[in-house]
mmCIF file of C-alpha atoms and ligand atoms in Angstrom:
data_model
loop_
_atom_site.group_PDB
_atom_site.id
_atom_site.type_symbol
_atom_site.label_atom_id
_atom_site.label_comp_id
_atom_site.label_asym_id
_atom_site.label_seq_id
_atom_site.Cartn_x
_atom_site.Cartn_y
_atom_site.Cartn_z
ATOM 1 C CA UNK A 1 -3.204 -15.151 -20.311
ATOM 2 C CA UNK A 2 -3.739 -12.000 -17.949
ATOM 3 C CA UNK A 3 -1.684 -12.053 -14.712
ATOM 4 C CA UNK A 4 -3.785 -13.665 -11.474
ATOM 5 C CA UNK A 5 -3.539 -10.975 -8.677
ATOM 6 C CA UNK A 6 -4.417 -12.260 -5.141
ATOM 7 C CA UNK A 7 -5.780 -9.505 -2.961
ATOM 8 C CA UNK A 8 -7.477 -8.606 -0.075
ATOM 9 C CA UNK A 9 -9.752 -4.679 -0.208
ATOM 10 C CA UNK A 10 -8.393 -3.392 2.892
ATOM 11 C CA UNK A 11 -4.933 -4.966 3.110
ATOM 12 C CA UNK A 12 -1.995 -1.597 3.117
ATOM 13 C CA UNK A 13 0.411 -3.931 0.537
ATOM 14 C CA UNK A 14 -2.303 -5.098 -1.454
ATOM 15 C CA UNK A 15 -3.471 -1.247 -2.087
ATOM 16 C CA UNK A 16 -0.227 -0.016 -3.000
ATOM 17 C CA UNK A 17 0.080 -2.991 -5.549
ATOM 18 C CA UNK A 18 -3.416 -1.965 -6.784
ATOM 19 C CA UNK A 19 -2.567 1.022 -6.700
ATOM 20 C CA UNK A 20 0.760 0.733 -9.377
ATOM 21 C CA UNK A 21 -1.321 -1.441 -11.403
ATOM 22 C CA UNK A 22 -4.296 1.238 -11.595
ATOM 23 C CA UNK A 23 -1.682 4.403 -12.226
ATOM 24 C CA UNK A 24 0.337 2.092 -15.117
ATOM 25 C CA UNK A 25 -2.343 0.809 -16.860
ATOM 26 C CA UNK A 26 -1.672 -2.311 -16.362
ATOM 27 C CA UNK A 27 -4.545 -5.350 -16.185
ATOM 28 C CA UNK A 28 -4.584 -8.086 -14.269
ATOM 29 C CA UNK A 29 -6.859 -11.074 -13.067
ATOM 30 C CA UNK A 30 -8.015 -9.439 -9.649
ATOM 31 C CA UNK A 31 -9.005 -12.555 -7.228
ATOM 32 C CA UNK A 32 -10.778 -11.168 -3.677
ATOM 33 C CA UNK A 33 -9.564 -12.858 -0.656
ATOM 34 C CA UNK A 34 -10.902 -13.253 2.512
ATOM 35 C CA UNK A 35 -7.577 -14.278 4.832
ATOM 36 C CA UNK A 36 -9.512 -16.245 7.243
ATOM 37 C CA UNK A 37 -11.002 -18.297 4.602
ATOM 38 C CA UNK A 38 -8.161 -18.439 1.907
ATOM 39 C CA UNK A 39 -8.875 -19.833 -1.338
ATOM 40 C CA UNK A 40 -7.486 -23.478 -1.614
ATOM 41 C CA UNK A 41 -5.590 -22.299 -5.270
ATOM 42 C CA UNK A 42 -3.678 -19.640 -3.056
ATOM 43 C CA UNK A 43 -2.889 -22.215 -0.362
ATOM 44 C CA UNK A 44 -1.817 -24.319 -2.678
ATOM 45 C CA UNK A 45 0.489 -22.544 -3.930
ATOM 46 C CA UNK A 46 2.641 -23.483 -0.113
ATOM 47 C CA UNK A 47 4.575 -20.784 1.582
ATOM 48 C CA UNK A 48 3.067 -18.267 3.473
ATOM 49 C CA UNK A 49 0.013 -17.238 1.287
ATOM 50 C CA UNK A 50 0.317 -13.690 2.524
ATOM 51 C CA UNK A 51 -1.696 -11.100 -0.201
ATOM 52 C CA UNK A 52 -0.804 -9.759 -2.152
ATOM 53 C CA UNK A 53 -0.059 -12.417 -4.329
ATOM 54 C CA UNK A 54 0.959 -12.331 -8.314
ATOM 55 C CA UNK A 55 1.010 -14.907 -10.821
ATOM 56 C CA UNK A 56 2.461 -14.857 -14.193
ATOM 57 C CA UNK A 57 2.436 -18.026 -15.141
ATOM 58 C CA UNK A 58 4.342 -20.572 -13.614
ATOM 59 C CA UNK A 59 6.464 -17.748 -11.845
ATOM 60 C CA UNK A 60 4.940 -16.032 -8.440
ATOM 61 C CA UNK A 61 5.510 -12.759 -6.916
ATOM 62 C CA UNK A 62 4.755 -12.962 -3.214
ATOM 63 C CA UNK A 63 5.702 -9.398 -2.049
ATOM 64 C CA UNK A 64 4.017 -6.289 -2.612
ATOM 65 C CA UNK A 65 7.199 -4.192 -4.027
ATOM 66 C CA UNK A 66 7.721 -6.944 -6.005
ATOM 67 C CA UNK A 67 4.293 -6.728 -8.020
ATOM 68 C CA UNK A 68 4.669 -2.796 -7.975
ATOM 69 C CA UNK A 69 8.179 -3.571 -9.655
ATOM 70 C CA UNK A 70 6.573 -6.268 -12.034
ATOM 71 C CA UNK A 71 3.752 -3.237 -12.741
ATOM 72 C CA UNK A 72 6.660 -0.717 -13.716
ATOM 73 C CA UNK A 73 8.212 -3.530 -16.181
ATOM 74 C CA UNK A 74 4.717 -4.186 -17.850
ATOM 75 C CA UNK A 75 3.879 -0.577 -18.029
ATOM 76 C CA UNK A 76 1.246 0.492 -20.586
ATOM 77 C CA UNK A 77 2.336 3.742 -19.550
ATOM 78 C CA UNK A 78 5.728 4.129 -19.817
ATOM 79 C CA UNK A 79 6.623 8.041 -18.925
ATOM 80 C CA UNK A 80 4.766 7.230 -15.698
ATOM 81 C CA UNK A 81 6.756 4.242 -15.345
ATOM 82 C CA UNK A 82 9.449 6.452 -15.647
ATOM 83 C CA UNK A 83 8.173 8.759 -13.446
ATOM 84 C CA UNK A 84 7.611 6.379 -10.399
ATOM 85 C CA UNK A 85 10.880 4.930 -11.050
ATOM 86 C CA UNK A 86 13.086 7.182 -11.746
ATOM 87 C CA UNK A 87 16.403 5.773 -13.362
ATOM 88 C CA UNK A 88 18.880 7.527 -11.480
ATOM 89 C CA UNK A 89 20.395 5.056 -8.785
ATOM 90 C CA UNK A 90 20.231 8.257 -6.304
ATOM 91 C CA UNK A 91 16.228 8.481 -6.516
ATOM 92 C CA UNK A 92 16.377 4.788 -6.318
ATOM 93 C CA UNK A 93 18.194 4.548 -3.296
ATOM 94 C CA UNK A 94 15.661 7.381 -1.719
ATOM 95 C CA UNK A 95 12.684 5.761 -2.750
ATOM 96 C CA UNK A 96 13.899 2.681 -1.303
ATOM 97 C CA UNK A 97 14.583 4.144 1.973
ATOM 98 C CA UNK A 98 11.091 5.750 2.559
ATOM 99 C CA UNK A 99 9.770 2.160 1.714
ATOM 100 C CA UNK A 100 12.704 0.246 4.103
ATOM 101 C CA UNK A 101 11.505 2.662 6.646
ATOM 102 C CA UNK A 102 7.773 2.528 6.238
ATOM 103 C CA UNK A 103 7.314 -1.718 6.358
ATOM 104 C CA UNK A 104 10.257 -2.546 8.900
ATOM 105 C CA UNK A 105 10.638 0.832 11.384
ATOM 106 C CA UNK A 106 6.886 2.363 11.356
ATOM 107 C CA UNK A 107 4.375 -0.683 10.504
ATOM 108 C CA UNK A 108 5.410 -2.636 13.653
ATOM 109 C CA UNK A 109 4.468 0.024 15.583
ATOM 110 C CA UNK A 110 1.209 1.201 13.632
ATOM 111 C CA UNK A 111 0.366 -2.423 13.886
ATOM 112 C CA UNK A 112 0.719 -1.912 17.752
ATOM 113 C CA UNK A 113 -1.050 1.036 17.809
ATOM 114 C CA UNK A 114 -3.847 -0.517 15.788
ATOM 115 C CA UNK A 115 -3.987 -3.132 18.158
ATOM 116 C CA UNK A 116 -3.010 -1.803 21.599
ATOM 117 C CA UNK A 117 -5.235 -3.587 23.857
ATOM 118 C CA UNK A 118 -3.222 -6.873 22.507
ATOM 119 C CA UNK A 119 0.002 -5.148 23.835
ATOM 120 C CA UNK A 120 -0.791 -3.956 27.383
ATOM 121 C CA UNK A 121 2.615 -3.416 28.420
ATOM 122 C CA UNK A 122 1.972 0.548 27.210
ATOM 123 C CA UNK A 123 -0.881 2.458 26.739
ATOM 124 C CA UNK A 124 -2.052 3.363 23.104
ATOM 125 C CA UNK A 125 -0.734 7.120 23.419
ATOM 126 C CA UNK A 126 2.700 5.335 23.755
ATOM 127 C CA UNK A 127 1.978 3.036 20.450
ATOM 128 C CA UNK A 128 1.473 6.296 18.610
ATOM 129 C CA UNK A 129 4.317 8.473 19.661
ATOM 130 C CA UNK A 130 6.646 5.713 18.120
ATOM 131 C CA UNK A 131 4.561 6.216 14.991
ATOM 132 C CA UNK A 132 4.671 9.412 15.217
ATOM 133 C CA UNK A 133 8.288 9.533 14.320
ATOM 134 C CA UNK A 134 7.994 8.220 11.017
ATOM 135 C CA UNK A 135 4.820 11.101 10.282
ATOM 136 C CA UNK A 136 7.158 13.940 12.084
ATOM 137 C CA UNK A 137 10.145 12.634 8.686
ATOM 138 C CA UNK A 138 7.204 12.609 6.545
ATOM 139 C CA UNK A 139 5.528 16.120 7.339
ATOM 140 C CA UNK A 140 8.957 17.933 7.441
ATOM 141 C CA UNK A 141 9.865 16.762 4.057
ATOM 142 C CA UNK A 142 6.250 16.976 2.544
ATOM 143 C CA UNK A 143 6.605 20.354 3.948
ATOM 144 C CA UNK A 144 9.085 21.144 0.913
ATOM 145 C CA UNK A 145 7.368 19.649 -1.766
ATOM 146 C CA UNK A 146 4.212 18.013 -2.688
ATOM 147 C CA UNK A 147 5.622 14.512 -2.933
ATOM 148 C CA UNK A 148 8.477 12.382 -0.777
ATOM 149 C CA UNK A 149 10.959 13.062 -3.605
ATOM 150 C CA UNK A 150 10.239 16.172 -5.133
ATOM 151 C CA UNK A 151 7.049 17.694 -7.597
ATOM 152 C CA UNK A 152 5.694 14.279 -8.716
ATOM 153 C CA UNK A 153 4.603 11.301 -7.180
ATOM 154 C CA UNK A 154 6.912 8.167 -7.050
ATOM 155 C CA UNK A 155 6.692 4.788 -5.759
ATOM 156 C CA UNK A 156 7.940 6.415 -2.291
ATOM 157 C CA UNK A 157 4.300 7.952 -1.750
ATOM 158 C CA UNK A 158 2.980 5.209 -3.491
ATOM 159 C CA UNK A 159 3.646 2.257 -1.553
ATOM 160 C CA UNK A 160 3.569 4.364 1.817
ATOM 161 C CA UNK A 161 0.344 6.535 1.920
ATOM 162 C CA UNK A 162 -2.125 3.070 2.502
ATOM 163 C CA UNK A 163 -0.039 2.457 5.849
ATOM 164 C CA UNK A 164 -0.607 6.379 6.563
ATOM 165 C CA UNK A 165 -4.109 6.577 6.333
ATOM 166 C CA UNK A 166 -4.321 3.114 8.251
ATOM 167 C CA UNK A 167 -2.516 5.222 10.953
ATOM 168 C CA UNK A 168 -4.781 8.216 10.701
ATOM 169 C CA UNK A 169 -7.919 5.319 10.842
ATOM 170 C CA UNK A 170 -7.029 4.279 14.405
ATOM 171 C CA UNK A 171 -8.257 7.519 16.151
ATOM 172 C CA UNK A 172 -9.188 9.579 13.287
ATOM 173 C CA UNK A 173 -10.516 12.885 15.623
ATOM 174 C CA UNK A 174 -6.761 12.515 16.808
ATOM 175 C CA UNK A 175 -4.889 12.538 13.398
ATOM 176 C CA UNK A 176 -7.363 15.461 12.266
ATOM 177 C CA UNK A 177 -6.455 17.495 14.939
ATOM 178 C CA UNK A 178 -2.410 16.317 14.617
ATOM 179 C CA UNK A 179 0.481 19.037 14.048
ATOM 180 C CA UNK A 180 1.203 17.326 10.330
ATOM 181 C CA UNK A 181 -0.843 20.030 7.591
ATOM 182 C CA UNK A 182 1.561 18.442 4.786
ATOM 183 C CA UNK A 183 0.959 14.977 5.693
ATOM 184 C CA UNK A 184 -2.685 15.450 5.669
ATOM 185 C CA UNK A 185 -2.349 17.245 2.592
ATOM 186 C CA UNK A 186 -0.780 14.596 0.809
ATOM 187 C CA UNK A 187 -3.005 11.893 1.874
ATOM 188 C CA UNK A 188 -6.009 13.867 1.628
ATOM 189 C CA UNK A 189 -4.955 14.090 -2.149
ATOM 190 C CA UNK A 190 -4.218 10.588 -2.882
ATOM 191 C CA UNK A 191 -7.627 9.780 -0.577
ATOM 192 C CA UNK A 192 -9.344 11.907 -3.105
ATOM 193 C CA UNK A 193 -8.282 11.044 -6.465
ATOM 194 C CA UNK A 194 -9.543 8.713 -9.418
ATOM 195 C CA UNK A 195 -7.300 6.430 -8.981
ATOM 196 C CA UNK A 196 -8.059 5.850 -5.508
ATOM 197 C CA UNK A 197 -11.671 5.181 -6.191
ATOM 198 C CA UNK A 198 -10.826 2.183 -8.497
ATOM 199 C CA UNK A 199 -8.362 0.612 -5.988
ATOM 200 C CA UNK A 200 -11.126 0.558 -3.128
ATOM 201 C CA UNK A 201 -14.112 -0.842 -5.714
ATOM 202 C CA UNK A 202 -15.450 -3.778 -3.862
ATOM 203 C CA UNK A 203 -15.692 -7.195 -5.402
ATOM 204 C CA UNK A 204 -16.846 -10.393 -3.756
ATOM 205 C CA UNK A 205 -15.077 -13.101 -2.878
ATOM 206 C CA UNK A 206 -13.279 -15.570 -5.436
ATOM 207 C CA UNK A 207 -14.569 -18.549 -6.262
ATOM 208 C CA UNK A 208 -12.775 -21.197 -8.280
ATOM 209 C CA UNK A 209 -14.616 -21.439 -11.452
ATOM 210 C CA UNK A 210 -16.066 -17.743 -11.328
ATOM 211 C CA UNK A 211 -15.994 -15.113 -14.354
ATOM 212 C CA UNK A 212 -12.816 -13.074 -14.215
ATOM 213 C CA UNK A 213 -12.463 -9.851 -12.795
ATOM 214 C CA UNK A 214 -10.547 -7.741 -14.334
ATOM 215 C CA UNK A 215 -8.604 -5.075 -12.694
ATOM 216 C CA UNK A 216 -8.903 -2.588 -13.123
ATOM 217 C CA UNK A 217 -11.749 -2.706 -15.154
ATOM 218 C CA UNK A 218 -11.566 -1.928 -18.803
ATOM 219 C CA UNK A 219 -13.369 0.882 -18.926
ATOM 220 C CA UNK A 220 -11.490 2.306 -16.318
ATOM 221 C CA UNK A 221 -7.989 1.850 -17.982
HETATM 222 N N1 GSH B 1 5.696 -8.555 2.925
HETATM 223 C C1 GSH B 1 4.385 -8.798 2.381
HETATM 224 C C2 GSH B 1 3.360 -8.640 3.503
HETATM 225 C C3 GSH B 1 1.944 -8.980 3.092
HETATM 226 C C4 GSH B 1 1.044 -9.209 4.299
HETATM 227 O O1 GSH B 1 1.499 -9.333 5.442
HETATM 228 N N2 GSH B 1 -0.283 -9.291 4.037
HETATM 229 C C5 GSH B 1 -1.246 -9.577 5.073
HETATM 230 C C6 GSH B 1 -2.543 -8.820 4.882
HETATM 231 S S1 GSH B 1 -2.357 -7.083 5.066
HETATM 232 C C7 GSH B 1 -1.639 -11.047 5.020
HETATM 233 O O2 GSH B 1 -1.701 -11.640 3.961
HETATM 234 N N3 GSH B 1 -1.921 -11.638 6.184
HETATM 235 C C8 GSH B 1 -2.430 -12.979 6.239
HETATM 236 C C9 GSH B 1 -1.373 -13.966 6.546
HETATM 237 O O3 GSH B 1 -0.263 -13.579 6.959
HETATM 238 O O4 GSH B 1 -1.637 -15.160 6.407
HETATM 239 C C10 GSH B 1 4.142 -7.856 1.210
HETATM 240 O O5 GSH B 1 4.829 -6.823 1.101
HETATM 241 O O6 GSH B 1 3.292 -8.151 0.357
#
């Protein structure tokens, strides 16, 4: 039986987990959520019932790195698995860093930014200067190669480009007129491609009892 992915379209963790399983090959059951009207099989399931969700079985993955780390184990494609995660501990430790500073440094204040009129305390200019930090790291090293950790892509660009381009969504005239060519570069790219296409297909909302989707589609493997 195929894997049961809970996601939700425009949710930054659930694209980057979409996004490993698109690049490795690997198929799953895709289940569209809406969050304010949860399914009562993912509430069910207790905890927080944050997407995106995986289950294999009777075991449950309820955090995005997780599922992009369950992805890289069920590779179809193993020299990109290979290539996303490199073996070296050193690259390890790197790519865990970019991703450590993405979700607990930058998103809290991208998520204020998004939302600045719920956090009056400082103007939205303010919001995005703390941001701003995290894009200055991210231009000056994309400014020395194409990708966080060298000439190919790893799970460092992977799992951090959907919280980028929600960034460069929140004033979009600003971020295309923002001092970061490299940043925009690299976005731009992964924006662009194939593979970005298939993770952004819309599909309606799950019902219990509805035909499986299957993600990503087979003809798209
Ligand atoms: N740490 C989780 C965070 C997932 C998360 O916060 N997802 C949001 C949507 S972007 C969500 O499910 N929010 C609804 C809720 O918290 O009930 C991960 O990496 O997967």
């Amino acid at each position: 039986m195929l894997a049961i992915l809970y996601s939700f379209r425009r949710c930054p963790y659930a694209m980057r987990a979409r996004y490993a399983l698109v690049k490795l090959g690997t198929q799953v059951e895709l289940r569209e959520v809406v969050l304010k009207n949860k399914p009562e099989a993912l509430l069910n399931l207790g905890g927080r019932s944050t997407v995106p969700q995986l289950l294999v079985g009777a075991q449950r993955f309820p955090e995005s790195m997780d599922i992009m780390f369950w992805a890289i184990e069920h590779a179809k494609d193993q020299t990109m698995a290979e290539q996303l995660w490199p073996a070296q501990a050193q690259q390890q430790a790197k790519i865990r860093a970019w991703i450590g500073f993405n979700d607990h440094c930058f998103k809290p204040w991208l998520d204020r930014y998004k939302y600045a009129d719920r956090h009056p305390e400082f103007p939205e200019s303010y919001y995005r200067q703390k941001g701003e930090r995290f894009l200055q790291r991210l231009e000056t090293r994309l400014a020395h190669s194409p990708y966080l950790l060298g000439a190919q892509m790893t799970l460092a660009d992977m799992a951090v480009f959907p919280f980028i381009r929600q960034f460069a969504g929140v004033n979009s005239q600003w971020f295309e007129t923002s001092p970061y060519p490299h940043l925009k570069r690299w976005l731009t790219a992964f924006l662009q491609s194939d593979d970005f296409k298939t993770v952004m297909l819309k599909y309606p909302a799950w019902e219990e009892g509805q035909t499986p989707i299957y993600f990503p589609e087979p003809s798209q493997e």
